Coordinates of C-alpha atoms in Angstrom, one line a residue:
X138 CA -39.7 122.5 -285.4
X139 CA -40.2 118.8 -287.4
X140 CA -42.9 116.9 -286.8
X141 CA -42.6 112.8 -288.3
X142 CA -45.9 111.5 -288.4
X143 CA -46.0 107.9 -289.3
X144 CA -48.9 106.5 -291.4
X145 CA -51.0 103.1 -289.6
X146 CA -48.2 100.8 -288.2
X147 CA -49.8 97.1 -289.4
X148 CA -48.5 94.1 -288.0
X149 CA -45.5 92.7 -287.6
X150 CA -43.9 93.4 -291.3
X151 CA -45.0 97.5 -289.9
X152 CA -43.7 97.4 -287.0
X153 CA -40.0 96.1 -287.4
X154 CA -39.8 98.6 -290.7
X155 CA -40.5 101.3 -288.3
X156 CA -38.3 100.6 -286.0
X157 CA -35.5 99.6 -288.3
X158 CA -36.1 103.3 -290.5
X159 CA -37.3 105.5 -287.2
X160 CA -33.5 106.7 -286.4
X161 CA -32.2 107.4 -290.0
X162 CA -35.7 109.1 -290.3
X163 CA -35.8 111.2 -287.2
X164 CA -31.8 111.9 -288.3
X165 CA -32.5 112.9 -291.5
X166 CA -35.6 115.6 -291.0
X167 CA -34.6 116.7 -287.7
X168 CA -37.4 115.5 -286.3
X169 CA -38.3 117.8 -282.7
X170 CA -41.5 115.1 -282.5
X171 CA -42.7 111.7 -283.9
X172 CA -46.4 110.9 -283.7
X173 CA -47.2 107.5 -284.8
X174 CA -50.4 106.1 -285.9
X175 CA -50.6 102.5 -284.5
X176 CA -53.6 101.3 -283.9
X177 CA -53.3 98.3 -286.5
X178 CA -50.0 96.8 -285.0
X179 CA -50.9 93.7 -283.3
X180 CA -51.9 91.3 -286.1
X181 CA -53.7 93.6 -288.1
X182 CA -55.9 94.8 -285.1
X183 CA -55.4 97.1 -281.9
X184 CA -52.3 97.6 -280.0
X185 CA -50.8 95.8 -277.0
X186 CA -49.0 97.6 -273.7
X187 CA -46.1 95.7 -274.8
X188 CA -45.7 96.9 -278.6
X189 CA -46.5 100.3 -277.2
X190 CA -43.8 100.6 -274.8
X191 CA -41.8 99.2 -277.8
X192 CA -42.2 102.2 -279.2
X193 CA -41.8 104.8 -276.4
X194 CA -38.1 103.1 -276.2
X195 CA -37.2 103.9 -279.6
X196 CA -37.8 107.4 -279.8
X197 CA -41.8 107.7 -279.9
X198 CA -43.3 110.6 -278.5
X199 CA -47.3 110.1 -279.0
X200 CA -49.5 107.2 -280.5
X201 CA -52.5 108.1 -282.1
X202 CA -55.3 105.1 -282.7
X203 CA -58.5 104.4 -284.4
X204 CA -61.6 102.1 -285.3
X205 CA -59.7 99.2 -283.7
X206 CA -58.8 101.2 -280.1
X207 CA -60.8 98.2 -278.2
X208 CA -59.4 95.1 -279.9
X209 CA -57.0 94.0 -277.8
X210 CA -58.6 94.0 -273.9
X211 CA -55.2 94.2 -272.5
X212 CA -54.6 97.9 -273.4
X213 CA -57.6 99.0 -271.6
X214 CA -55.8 100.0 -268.2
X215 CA -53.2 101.0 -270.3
X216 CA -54.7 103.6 -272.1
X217 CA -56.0 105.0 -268.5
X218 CA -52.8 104.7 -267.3
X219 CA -50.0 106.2 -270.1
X220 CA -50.9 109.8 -271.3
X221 CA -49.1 109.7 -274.4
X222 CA -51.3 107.0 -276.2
X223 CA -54.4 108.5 -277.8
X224 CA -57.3 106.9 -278.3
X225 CA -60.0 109.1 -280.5
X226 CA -61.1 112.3 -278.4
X227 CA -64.9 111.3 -279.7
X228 CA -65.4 108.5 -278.4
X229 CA -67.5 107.8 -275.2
X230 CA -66.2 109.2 -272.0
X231 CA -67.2 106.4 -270.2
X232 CA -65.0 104.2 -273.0
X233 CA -60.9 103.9 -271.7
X234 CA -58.1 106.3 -272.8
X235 CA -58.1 110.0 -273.4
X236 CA -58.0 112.0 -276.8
X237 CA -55.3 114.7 -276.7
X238 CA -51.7 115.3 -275.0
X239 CA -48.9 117.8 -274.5
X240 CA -45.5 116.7 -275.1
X241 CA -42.5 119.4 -274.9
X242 CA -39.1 119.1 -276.6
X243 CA -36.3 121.7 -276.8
X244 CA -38.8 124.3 -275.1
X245 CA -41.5 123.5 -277.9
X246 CA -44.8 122.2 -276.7
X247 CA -47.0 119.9 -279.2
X248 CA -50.5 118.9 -278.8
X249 CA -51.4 116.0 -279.9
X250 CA -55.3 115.5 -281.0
X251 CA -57.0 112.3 -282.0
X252 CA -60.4 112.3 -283.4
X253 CA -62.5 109.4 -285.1
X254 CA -65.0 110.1 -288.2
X255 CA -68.3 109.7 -288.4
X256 CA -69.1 109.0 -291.5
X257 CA -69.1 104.8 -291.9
X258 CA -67.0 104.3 -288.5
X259 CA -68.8 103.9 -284.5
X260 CA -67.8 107.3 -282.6
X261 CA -70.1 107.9 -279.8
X262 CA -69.7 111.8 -280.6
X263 CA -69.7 114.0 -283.3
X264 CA -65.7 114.9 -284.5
X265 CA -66.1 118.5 -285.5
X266 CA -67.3 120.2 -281.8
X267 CA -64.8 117.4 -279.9
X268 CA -62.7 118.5 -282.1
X269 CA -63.4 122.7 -281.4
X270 CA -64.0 121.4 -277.7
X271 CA -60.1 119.9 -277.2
X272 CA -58.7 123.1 -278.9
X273 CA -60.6 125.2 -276.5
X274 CA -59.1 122.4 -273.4
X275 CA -55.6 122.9 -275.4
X276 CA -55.5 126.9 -276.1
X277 CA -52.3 128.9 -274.0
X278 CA -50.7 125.4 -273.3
X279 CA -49.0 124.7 -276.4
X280 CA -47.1 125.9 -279.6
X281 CA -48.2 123.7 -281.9
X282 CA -51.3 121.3 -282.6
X283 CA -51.0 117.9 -284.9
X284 CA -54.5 116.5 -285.3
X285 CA -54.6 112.7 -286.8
X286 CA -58.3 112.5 -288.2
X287 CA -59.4 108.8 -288.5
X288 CA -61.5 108.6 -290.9
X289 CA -63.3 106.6 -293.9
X290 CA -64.9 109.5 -295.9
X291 CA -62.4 111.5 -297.9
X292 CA -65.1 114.3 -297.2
X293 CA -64.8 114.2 -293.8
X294 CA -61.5 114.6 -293.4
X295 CA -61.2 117.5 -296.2
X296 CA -64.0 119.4 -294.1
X297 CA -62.0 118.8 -290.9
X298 CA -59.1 120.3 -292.4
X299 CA -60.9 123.2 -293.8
X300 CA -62.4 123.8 -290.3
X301 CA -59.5 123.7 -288.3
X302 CA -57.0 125.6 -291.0
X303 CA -55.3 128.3 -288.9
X304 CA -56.3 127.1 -285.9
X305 CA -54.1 124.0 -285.3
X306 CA -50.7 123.1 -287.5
X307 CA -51.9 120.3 -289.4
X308 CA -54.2 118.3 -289.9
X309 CA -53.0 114.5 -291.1
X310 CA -55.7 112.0 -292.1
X311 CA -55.6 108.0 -291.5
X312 CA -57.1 104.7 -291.8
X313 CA -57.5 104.0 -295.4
X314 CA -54.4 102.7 -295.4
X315 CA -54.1 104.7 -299.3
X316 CA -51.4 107.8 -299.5
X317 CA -52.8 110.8 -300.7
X318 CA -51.4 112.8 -303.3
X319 CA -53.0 116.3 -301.7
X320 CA -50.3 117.5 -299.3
X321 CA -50.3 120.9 -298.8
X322 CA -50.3 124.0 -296.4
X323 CA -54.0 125.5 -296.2
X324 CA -54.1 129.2 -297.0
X325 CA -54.7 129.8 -293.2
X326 CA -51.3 128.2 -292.2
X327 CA -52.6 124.6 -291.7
X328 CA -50.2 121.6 -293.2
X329 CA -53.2 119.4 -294.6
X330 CA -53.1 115.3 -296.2
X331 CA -56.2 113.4 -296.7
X332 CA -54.4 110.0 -295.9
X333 CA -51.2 109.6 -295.0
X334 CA -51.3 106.1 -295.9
X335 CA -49.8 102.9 -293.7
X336 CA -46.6 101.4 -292.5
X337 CA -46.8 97.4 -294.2
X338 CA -47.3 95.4 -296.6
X339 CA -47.9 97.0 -300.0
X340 CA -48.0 93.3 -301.2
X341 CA -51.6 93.0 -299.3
X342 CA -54.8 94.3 -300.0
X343 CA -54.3 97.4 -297.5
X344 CA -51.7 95.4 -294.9
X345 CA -53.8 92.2 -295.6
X346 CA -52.6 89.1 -297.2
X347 CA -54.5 89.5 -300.6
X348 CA -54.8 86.1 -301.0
X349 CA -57.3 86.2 -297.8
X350 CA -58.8 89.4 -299.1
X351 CA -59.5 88.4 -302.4
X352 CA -61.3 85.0 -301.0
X353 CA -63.3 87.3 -299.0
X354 CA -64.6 89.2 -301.7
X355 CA -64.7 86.2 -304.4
X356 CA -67.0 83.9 -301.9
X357 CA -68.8 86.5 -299.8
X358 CA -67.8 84.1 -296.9
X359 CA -65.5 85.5 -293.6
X360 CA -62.4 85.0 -293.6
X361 CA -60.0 85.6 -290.9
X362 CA -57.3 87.9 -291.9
X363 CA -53.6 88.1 -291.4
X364 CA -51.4 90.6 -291.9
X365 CA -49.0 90.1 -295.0
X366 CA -45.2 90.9 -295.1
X367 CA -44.8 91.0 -298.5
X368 CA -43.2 94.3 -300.0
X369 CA -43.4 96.8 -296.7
X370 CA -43.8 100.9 -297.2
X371 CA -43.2 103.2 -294.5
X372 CA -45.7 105.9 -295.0
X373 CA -45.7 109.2 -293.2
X374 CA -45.1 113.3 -293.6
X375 CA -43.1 115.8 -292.1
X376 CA -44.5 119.0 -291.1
X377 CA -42.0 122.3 -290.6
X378 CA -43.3 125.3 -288.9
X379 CA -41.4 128.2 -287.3
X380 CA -44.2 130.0 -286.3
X381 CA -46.8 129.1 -283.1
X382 CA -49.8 127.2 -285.2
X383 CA -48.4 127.7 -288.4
X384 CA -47.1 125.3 -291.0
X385 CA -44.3 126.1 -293.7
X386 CA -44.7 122.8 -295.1
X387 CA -45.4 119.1 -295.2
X388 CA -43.4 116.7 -297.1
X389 CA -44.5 113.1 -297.8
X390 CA -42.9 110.4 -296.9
X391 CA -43.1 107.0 -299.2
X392 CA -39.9 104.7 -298.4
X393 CA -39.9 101.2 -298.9
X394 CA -38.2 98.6 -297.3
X395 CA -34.3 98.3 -297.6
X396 CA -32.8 95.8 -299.3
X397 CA -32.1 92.6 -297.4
X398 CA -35.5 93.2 -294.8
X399 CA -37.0 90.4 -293.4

């Protein structure tokens, strides 16, 4: 069992690199599942019922979200409505959407968990007992757990991965939009990556037009931001396991764009 996890989808550049790479990718590491992170895919911000449908027809089996869930109104029926989009388990009840899933494939059953951090981002409820509290929902109706902490503090998401390792089959970290160099499998059988890093623009400042950013900073003034398209990454792992809960290993993923993109 092969799980693809894709890295923040941002904008449009993200987006048509995913789908252009997604079936060489899935090809290549036999992929039973992809989980993809796309809560930054329309215009920088959010996701749309229409870009996620996009990617249910091409082979997407779960979409996990973020700090920009709520950006875009039009999903909010929409996250009600389609179980396999994710927004983070931690969040208000009363808020739209749902944190965790089951998909099956080839008799294998994959939970899917989504949690926000607390540290510097708004989650109405503390990560670490929604997180023991979804496992609990979760236990005898699955083979496998994938848990795509959103988070800010690189402390956070190391502690989540320590406090979950042999209890779910990785733990994959997002929203700084930086790849990680700490992939590994936790000595309790837990594949583990601090960030995963994002699908777009490495020509940006994090998937934004730097020219934009930098003015930010330089004048202290806002800005509105736009996605760039300039050089685009697709950023992910894949996680192997043979064993219920148990990783054998996570392999990162850092493939830029082919030659001719646009």
């Amino acid at each position: 069992m092969n799980i693809l996890f894709v890295g923040d989808v941002v904008g449009s550049a993200g987006r048509r690199l995913l789908l252009r790479l997604l079936p060489e990718l899935r090809e290549r590491h036999d992929a039973t599942f992809v989980v993809v992170n796309g809560e930054n895919v329309a215009g920088g911000t959010g996701i749309t019922p229409k870009i996620a449908d996009e990617f249910f027809a091409h082979g997407v089996d779960v979409i996990t979200l973020g700090n920009h869930t709520y950006r875009q109104r039009a999903i909010y029926p929409y996250l009600d409505a389609q179980e396999r989009i994710l927004r983070p388990a931690n969040f208000l009840k009363s808020q739209p959407g749902h944190g965790h899933c089951v998909v099956e494939r080839a008799g294998v059953r994959l939970g899917v968990l989504n949690l926000s951090g607390n540290l510097f981002l708004k989650a109405g409820r503390p990560a670490f007992s929604e997180a023991d509290a979804a496992l609990h929902a979760l236990r005898g109706k699955v083979d496998h757990v994938l848990v795509d902490m959103h988070a800010e503090a690189t402390s956070e998401k190391v502690a989540m991965g320590w406090h979950l390792d042999g209890r779910v089959t990785a733990v994959v970290g997002t929203h700084t939009h930086v790849p990680t160099a700490d992939a590994r499998v936790l000595p309790g059988g837990t594949a583990y990556i601090t960030d995963v890093g994002m699908t777009g623009a490495r020509g940006g400042v994090i998937g934004v037009k730097k020219e934009l950013a930098i003015e930010s900073l330089v004048t202290q003034m806002p800005i509105r931001f736009e996605p760039s398209e300039e050089d685009p990454w697709l950023m992910g792992v894949v996680v192997s396991a043979t064993s219920p809960l148990r990783a054998d290993g996570i392999e990162q993923l850092l493939v830029p764009a082919p030659v001719g993109f646009g």
